[in-house]
Coordinates of C-alpha atoms and ligand atoms in Angstrom, one line a residue:
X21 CA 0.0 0.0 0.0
X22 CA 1.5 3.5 -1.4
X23 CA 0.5 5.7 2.3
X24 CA 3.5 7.0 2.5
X25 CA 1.5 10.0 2.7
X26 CA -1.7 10.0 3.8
X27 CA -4.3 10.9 1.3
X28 CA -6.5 14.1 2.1
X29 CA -9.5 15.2 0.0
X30 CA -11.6 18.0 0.2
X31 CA -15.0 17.6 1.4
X32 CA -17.6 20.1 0.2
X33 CA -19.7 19.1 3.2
X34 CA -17.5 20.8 5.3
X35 CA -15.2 22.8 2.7
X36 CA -12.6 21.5 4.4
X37 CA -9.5 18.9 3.5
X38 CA -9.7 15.8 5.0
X39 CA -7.9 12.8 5.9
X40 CA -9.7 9.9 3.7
X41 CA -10.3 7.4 6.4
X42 CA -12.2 4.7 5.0
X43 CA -15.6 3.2 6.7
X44 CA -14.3 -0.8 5.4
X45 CA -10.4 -0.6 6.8
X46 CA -8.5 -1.3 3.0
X47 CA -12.1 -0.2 0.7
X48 CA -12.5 3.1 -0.6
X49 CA -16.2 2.7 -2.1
X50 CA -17.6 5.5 -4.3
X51 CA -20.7 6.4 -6.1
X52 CA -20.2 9.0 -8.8
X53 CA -24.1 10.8 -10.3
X54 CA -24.0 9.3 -14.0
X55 CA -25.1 10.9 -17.4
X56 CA -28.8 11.5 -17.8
X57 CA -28.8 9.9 -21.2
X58 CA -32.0 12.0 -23.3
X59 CA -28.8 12.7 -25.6
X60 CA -25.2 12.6 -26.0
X61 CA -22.8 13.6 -23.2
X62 CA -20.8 17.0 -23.8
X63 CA -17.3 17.3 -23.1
X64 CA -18.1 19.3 -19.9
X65 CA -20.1 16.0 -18.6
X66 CA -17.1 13.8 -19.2
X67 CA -14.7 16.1 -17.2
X68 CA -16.9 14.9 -14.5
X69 CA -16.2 11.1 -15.0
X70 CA -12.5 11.8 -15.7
X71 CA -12.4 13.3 -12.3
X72 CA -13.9 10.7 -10.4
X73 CA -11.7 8.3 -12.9
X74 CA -8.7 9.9 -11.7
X75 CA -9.9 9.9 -7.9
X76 CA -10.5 6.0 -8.5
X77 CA -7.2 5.3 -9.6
X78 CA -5.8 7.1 -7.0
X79 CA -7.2 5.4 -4.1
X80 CA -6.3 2.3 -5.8
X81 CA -2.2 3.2 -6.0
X82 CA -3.0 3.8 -2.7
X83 CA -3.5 0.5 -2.6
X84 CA -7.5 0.2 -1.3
X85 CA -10.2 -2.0 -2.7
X86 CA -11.9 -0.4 -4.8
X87 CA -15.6 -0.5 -5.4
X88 CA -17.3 1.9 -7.6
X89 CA -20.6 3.1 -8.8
X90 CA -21.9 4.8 -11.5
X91 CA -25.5 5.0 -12.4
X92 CA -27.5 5.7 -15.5
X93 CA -30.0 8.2 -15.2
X94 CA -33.0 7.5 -17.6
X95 CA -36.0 8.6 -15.8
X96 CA -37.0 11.0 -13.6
X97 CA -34.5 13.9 -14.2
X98 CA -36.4 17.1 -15.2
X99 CA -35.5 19.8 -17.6
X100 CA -35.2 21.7 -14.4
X101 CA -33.2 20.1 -11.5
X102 CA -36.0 20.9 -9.3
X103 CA -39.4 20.2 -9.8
X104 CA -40.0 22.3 -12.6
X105 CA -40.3 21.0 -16.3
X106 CA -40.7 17.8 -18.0
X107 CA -38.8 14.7 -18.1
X108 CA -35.8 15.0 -19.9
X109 CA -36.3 11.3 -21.6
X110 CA -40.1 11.3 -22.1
X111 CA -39.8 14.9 -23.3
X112 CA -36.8 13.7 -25.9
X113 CA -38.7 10.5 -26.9
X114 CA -42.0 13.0 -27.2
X115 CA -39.6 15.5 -29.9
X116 CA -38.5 12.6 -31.7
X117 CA -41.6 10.3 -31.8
X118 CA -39.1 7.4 -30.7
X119 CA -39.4 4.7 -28.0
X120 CA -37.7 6.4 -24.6
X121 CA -36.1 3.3 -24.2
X122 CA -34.3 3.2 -27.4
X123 CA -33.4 6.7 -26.8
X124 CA -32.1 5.7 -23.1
X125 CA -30.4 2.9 -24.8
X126 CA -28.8 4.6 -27.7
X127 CA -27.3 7.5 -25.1
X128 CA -25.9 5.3 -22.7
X129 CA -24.1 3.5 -25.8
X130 CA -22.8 6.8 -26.9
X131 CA -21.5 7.9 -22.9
X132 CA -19.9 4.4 -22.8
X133 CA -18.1 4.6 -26.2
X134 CA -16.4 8.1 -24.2
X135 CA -16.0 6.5 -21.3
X136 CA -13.6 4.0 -23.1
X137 CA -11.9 6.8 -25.3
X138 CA -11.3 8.2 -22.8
X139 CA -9.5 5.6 -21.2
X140 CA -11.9 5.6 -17.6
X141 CA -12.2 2.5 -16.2
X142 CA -15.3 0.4 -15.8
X143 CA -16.7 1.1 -12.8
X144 CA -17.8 -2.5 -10.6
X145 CA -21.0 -1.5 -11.6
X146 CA -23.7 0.8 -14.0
X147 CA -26.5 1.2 -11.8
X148 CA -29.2 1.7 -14.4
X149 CA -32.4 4.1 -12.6
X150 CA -34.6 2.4 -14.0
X151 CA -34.1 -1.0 -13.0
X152 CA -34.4 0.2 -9.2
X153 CA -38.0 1.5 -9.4
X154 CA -39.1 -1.3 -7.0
X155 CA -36.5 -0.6 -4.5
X156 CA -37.5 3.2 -4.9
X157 CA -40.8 2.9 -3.8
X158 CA -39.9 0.8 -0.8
X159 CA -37.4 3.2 -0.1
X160 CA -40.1 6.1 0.1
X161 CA -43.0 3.9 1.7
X162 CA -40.2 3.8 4.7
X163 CA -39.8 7.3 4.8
X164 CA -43.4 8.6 3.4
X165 CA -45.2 9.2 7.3
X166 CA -42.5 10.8 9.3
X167 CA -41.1 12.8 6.3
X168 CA -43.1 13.4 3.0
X169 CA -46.8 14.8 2.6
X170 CA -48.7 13.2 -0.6
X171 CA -50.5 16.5 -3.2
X172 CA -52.5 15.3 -6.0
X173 CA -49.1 16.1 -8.4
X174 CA -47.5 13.1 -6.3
X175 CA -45.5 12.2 -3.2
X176 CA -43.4 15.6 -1.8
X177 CA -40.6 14.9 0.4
X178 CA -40.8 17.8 3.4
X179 CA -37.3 19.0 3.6
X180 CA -38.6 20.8 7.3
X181 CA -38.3 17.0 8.9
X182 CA -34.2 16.7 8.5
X183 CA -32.0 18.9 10.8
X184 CA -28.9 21.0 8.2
X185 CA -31.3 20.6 5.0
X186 CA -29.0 22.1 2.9
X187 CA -25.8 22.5 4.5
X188 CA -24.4 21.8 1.4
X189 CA -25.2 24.1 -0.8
X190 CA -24.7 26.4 2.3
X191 CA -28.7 27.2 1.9
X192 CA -30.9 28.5 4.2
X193 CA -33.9 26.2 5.3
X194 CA -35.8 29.6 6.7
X195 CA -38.7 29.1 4.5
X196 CA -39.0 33.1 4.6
X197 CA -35.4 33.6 3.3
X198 CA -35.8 30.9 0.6
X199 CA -38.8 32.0 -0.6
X200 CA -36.7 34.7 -1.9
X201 CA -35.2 32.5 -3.7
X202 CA -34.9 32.7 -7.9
X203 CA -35.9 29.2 -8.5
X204 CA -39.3 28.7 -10.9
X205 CA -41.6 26.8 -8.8
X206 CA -44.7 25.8 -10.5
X207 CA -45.7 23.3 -8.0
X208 CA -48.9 24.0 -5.9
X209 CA -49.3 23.2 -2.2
X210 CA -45.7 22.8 -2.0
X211 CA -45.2 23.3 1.9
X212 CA -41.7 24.5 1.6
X213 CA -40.1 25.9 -1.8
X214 CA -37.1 23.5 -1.4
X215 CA -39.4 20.8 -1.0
X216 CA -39.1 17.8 -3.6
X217 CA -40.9 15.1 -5.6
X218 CA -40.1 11.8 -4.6
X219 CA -43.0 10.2 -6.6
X220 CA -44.2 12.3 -9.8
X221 CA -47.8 11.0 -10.5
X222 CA -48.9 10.9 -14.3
X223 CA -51.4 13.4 -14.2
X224 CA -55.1 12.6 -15.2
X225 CA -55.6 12.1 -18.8
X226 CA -52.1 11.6 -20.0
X227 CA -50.0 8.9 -20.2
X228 CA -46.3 8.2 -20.1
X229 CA -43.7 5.8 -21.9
X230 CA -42.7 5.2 -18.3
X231 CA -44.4 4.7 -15.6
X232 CA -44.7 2.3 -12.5
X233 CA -47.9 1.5 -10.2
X234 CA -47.0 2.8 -6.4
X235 CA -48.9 3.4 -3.3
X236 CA -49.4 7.5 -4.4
X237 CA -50.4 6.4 -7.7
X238 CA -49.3 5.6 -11.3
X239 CA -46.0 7.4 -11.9
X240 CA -42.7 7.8 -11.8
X241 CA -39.7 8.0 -9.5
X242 CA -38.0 11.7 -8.4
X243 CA -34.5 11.8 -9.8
X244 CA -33.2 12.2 -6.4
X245 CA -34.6 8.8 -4.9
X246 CA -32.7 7.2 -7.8
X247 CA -29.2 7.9 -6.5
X248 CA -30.0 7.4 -2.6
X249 CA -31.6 4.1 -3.5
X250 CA -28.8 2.4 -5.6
X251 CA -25.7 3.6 -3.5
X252 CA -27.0 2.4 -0.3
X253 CA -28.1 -0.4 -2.0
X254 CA -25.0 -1.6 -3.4
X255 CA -22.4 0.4 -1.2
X256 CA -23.8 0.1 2.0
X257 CA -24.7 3.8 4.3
X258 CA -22.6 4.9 5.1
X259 CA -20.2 5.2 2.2
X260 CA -17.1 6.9 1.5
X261 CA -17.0 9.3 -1.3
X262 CA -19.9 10.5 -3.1
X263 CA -18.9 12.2 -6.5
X264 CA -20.4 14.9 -9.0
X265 CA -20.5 18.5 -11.0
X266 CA -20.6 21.1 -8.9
X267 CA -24.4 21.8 -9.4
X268 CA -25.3 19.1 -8.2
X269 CA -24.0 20.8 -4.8
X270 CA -26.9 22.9 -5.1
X271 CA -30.2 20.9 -5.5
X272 CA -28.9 17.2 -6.0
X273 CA -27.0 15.9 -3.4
X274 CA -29.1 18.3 -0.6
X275 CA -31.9 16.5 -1.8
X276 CA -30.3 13.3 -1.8
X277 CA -28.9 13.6 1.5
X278 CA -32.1 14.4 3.2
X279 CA -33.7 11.2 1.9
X280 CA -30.2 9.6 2.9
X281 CA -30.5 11.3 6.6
X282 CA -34.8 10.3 6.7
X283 CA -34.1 6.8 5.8
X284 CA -30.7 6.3 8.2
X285 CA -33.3 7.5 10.9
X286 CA -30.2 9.8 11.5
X287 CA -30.3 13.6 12.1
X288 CA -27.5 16.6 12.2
X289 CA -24.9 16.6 10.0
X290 CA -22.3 16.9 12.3
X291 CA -21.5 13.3 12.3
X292 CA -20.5 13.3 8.4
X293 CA -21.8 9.5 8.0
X294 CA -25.2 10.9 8.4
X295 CA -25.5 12.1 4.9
X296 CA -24.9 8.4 3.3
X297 CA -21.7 9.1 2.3
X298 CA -18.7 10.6 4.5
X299 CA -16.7 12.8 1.6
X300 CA -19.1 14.6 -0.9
X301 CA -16.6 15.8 -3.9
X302 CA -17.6 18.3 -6.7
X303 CA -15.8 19.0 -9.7
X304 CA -15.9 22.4 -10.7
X305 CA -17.2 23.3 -14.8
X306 CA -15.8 22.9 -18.2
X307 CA -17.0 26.3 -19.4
X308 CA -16.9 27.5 -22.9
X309 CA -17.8 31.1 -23.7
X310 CA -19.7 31.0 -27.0
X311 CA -22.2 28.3 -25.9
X312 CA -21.3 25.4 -28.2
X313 CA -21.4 23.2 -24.8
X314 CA -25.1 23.4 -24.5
X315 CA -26.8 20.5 -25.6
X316 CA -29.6 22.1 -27.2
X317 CA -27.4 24.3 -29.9
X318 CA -27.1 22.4 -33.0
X319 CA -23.4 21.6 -32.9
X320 CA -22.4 21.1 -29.1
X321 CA -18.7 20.3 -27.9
X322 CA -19.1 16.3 -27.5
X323 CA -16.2 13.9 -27.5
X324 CA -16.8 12.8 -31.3
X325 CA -16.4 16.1 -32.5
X326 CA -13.0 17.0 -31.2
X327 CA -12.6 13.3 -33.2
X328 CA -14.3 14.5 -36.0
X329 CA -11.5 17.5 -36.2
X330 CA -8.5 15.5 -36.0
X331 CA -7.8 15.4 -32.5
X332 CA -7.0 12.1 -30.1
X333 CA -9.4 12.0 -27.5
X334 CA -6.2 11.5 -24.5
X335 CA -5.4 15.0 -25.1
X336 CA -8.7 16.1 -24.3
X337 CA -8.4 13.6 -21.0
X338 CA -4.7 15.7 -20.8
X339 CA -6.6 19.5 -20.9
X340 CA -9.1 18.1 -18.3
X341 CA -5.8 16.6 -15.7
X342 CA -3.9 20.1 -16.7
X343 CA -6.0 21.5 -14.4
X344 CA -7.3 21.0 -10.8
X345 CA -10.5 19.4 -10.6
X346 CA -11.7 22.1 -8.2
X347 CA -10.8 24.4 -10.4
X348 CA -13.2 26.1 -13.8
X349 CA -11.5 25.0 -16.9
X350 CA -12.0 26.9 -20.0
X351 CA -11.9 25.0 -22.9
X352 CA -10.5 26.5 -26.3
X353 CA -9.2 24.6 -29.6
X354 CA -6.2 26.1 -29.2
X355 CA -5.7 24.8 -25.4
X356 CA -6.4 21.5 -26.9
X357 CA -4.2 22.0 -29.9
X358 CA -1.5 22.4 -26.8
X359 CA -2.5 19.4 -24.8
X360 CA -1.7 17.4 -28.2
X361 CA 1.7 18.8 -28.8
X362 CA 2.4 17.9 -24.8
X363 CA 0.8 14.4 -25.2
X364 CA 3.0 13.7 -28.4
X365 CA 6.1 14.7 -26.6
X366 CA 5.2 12.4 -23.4
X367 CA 4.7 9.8 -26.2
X368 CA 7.6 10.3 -28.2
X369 CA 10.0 10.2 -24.6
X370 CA 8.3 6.7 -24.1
X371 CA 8.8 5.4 -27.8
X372 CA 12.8 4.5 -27.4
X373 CA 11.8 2.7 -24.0
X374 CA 8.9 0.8 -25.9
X375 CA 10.8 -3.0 -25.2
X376 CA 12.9 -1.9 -22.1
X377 CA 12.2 -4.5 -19.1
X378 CA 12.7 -3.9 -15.4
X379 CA 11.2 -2.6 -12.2
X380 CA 10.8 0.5 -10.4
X381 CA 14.2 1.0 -8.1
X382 CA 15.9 3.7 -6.0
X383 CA 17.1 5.8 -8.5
X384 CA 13.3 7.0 -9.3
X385 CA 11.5 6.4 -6.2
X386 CA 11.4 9.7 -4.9
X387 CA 10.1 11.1 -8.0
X388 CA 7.2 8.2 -7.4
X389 CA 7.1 9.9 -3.6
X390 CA 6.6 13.0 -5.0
X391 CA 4.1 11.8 -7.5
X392 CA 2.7 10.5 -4.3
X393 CA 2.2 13.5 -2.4
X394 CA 0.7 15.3 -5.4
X395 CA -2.2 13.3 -5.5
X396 CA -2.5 13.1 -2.2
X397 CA -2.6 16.6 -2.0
X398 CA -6.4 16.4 -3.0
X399 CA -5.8 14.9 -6.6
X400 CA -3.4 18.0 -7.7
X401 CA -3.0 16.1 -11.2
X402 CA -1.4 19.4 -12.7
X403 CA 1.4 19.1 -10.1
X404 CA 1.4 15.3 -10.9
X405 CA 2.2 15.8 -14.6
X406 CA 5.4 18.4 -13.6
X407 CA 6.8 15.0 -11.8
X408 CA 5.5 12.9 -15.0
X409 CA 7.6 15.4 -17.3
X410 CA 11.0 15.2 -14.9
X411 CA 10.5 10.9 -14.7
X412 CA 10.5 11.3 -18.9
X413 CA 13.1 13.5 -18.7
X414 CA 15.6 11.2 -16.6
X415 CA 18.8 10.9 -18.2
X416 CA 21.2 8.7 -16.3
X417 CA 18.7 5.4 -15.2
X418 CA 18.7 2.5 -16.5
X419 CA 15.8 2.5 -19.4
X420 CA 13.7 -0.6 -17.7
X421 CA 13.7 1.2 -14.7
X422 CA 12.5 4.0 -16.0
X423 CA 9.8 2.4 -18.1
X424 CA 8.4 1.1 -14.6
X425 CA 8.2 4.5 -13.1
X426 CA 6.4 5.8 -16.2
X427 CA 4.2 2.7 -16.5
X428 CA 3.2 3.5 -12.1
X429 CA 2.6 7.2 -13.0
X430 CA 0.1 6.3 -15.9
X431 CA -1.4 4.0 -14.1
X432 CA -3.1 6.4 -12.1
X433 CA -3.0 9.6 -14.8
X434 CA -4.5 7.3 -17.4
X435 CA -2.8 8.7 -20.8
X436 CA -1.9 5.3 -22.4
X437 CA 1.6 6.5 -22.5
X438 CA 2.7 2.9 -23.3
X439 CA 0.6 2.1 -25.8
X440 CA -0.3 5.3 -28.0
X441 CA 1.6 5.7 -31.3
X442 CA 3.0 8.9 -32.4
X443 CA 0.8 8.4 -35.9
X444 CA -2.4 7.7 -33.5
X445 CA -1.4 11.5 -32.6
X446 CA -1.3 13.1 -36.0
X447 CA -4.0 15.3 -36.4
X448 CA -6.1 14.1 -39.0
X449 CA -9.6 14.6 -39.6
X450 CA -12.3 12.5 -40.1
X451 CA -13.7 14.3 -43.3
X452 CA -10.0 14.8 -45.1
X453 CA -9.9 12.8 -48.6
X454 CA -6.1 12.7 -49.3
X455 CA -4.2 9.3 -48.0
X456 CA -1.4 9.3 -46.0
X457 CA 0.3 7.5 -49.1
X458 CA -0.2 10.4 -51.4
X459 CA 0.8 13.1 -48.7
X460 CA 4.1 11.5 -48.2
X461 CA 4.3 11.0 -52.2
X462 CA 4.1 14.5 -52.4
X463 CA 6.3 15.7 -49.4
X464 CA 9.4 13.5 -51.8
X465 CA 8.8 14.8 -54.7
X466 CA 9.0 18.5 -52.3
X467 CA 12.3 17.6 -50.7
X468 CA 13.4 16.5 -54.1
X469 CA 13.0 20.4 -55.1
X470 CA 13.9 21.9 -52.2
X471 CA 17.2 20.0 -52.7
X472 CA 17.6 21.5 -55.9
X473 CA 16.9 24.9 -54.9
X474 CA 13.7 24.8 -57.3
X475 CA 11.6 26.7 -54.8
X476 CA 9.1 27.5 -57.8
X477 CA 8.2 23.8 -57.4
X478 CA 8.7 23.7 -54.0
X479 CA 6.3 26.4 -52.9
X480 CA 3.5 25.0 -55.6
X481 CA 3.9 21.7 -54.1
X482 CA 3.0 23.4 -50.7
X483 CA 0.0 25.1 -51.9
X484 CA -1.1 21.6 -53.7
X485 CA -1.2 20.4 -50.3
X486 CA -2.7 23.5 -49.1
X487 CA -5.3 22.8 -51.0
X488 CA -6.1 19.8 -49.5
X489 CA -6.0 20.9 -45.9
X490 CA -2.6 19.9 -45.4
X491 CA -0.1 22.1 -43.7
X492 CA 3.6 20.9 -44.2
X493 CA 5.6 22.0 -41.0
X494 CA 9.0 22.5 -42.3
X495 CA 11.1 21.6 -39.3
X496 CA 9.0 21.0 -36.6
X497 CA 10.3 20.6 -33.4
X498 CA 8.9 17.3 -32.8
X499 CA 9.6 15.9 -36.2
X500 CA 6.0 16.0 -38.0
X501 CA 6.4 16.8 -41.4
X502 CA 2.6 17.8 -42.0
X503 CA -0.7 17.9 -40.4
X504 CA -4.0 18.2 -41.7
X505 CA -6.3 21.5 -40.9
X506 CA -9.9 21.1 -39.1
Ligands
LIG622 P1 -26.1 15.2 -16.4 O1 -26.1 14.2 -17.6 O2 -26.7 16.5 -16.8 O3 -26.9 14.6 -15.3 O4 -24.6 15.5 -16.0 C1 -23.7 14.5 -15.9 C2 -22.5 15.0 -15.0 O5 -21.8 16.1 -15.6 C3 -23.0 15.6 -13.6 O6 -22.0 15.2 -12.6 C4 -22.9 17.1 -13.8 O7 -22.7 17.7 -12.6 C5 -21.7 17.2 -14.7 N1 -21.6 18.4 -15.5 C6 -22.6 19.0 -16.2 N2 -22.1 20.1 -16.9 C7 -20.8 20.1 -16.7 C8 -19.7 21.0 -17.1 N3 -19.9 22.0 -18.0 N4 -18.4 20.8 -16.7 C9 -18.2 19.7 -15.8 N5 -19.2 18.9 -15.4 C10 -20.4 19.1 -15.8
LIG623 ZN1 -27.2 11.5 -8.6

C-alpha cells in the first residue's frame, strides 16, 4: 500500500481537507451521479467522470479496494433540476416520436463509447435508474409518514423533517429567506419551496412511456430517490466518497442527503456518515464562452467532434488533468491543440523505452514519492504531470527502470503513454480525402525540389497540399512533417 502520505480530499460538506479514512479498513467505495442519457454527453459532462476516474485510480495506487458506482439516469431527471419541467427522456422521446427506451439505450451507448476513449475504467457497476423502481418505492414507503406529505401532483418529500437541509449548498432552510429564492416553482401546495418530488404521479388524462404503479399512484420515480436508492443499495450507508459537478452541490446531493438522513433515521450533519456518504466531492465546470457546450445548440462540444476535427481523445483527457478538478476549466481549440503537442512529446520520450524490461528502483523512487504526495494533496493532477515530465526526462537510469516509473505514473493519470503511437497522434480529420500515401508521395517529390533549390516547385507543391487541408511543418520541433487542418 502506497500511504506514505496519507491521502487528504476535500469535502464540500464541510469545505474542508480531510484525511480519507475509510468506513471498510483497505475499501475506498464510491458512487459518482452518471449521465442522464435523453442525448449525447458534452465534453463538460465527461470532465466529470475523468475526475472521479482519476480519484478512483488514486485510491487504488494507494493501494485500497476499490468499489465503484456509476448510475444511469433515464427517468425522472427534469429539464429543471427541481421540480420544474418535464422529463428530460419522455420529453426527448415525445420531440423525436421514438421509444424512450431506445433513446435511453442509444445515449448510454454513446456515454460508454467516451467512457472507453477516454481511457476511464469500468466502474464494478452501472447502476441503471430504471431497474431500481421497486426498490425506490420501498425506499419512500419507509420514509413517506415521518417525512413526505402526498399533493394530488405526487409524493413531496418535506425538507422541514431533517435537521442542516442544505448545509451543502450552504442554503438556508428559513422558508422566509428561501422564498426569496430565484428558482421557478410551478408546484402548488408545496409546503416549503425546497421541498421535492419523490413520486411524480402521471397526471389525469395523459400517459407516459414510463411509468410504475406505487402506493401515491401511477408514476414515476423523483430523480433524487434514484441515486440514494442504488448507493445504499450496493455500497452500503454509510459510504465513503460520493462524487459529482458542482451543481449538483446545489439541489442534488441536498436532496439526496435528506432522503439519505430520513431513511438512516439519523439527524444533524455533524456526524459526516449521516448524509450516506462521508466525503461529498464536486468538480468544478468545463466552461466555454460561445455556448457550443449546450446541448440544445445544433453543434455542441461532445467527444466525437474534437474526433471528428482530427484530434485524439487523450489529449482532451490531458486538458481536463492540466487543471485542478476544483478548479473552472475553459476549454479552447487552441488549449487542446497544446495538450496534443504535450501528449506527443510524453509519447515520443516513451517510444525509445517501448521493449525496455525492469522494475521501479531507487534511483526513481522519490520522483514516485513526490508523484505520491501530489495526489494526495487532493488529486493536484497538474502538479502530478510536472513530476510525470522530470520521470521522462531522466537521463542517467537504466531504461527498464524507468519504463516502470512511467508505467506507475500512468497508471493512475491514465494517458496510455505505453501504448499510443506517435501516428495515432497526427492530427487528422475525419472528413480529409487525401491518403497518407499520397501526402508522403508528395512531401518527396518536395524535398526533391527543395534539394535543388527549385523553390518554384517547391512552394506549388505546398500550396497543392494547401489545397487539401494539409499544412507541411517544415522543421517542426517534434519531427511531424505535416498535419491536416480542421
Ligand atoms: P447530467 O447528464 O446533466 O446529469 O450530467 C452529468 C454530470 O456532468 C454531472 O455530474 C454534472 O454535474 C456534470 N456536468 C454538467 N455540466 C458540466 C460541465 N460543464 N463541466 C463539468 N461537469 C459538468
Ligand atoms: Zn445522482
Amino acid at each position: 500500500m502506497t500511504q506514505a502520505v496519507p491521502l487528504k480530499l476535500f469535502n464540500s460538506l464541510t469545505r474542508q481537507l480531510e484525511a480519507f479514512e475509510p468506513v471498510h479498513p483497505g475499501e475506498a467505495r464510491v458512487y459518482s451521479c452518471g449521465p442522464t442519457v435523453y442525448n449525447y454527453p458534452h465534453i463538460g459532462n465527461m470532465r466529470a467522470y475523468v475526475f472521479a476516474d482519476v480519484l478512483g485510480r488514486t485510491l487504488s495506487f494507494k493501494g485500497y479496494r476499490l468499489t465503484h458506482v456509476i448510475n444511469i439516469t433515464d427517468v425522472g431527471h427534469l429539464t429543471d433540476d427541481a421540480d420544474a419541467g418535464e422529463d428530460k427522456l419522455e420529453k426527448a422521446a415525445k420531440d423525436r416520436a421514438q421509444s424512450i427506451w431506445d433513446i435511453a439505450q442509444h445515449y448510454t451507448e454513446a456515454y460508454w463509447a467516451d467512457v472507453r476513449a477516454l481511457n476511464i475504467r469500468e466502474p464494478a457497476q452501472w447502476s441503471i435508474a430504471t431497474q431500481y423502481v421497486p426498490q425506490m418505492i420501498e425506499f419512500a414507503q419507509s420514509i413517506a409518514d415521518r417525512h413526505c406529505y402526498e399533493l394530488p401532483s405526487g409524493l413531496y418529500f418535506d425538507v422541514t423533517t431533517v435537521a442542516d437541509y442544505g448545509r451543502l449548498a450552504r442554503t438556508a432552510t428559513d422558508a422566509s429567506e428561501a422564498e426569496g429564492e430565484s428558482r421557478i416553482d410551478p408546484v402548488d401546495g408545496k409546503r416549503h419551496p425546497a421541498d421535492f418530488a419523490i413520486w411524480r404521479k402521471t397526471p389525469e388524462g395523459e400517459k407516459r412511456q414510463m411509468e410504475w404503479d406505487s402506493p401515491w399512484g401511477r408514476g414515476a420515480p423523483g430523480w433524487h430517490l434514484e441515486c440514494s436508492v442504488m448507493s445504499g443499495r450496493l455500497l452500503g450507508f454509510p459510504f465513503d466518497i460520493h462524487t459529482g459537478g458542482i451543481d449538483h452541490r446545489e439541489i442534488h446531493h441536498p436532496n439526496e442527503i435528506a432522503q439519505n438522513q430520513a431513511f438512516c433515521c439519523t439527524n444533524g450533519l455533524d456526524v459526516p456518515a449521516n448524509s450516506g456518504a462521508r466525503i461529498w466531492m464536486h468538480n468544478n465546470f468545463l466552461v466555454e464562452r460561445s455556448g457550443k457546450m449546450s446541448k440544445s445548440s445544433g453543434e455542441f462540444l461532445r467527444l466525437q467532434l474534437l474526433i471528428d476535427k482530427g484530434y485524439h481523445p487523450l489529449a482532451y483527457r490531458l486538458m481536463c488533468l492540466q487543471a485542478h478538478y476544483r478548479g473552472e476549466l475553459e476549454f479552447s481549440w487552441d488549449g487542446l491543440g497544446a495538450a496534443l503537442t504535450r501528449l506527443k512529446r510524453m509519447v515520443m520520450a516513451v517510444q525509445p523505452l517501448q521493449h525496455a524490461e525492469g522494475c521501479v528502483g531507487a534511483k526513481v523512487l522519490p520522483l514516485i514519492a513526490r508523484f505520491d504526495a501530489a495526489l494526495s494533496d487532493d488529486l493536484n493532477t497538474p502538479v502530478a504531470l510536472t513530476v510525470l515530465d522530470e520521470t521522462l526526462a531522466l537521463k542517467k537510469v537504466d531504461a527498464g527502470e524507468k519504463r516502470a516509473a512511467i508505467a506507475a505514473l500512468d497508471a493512475v493519470l491514465g494517458l496510455g503513454l505505453l501504448t499510443l503511437d506517435r501516428t495515432d497522434l497526427r492530427i487528422r480529420p475525419s472528413a480529409a480525402t487525401i491518403t497518407e500515401t499520397e501526402i508522403e508521395a508528395i512531401l518527396v517529390r518536395r524535398k526533391a525540389a527543395r534539394a535543388a533549390k527549385d523553390f518554384a516547385t517547391s512552394d506549388a507543391l505546398r500550396d497543392e497540399l494547401a489545397a487539401q487541408g494539409v499544412e507541411a511543418m517544415d522543421g517542426d520541433p517534434l519531427g511531424w512533417d505535416w498535419k491536416l487542418g480542421a
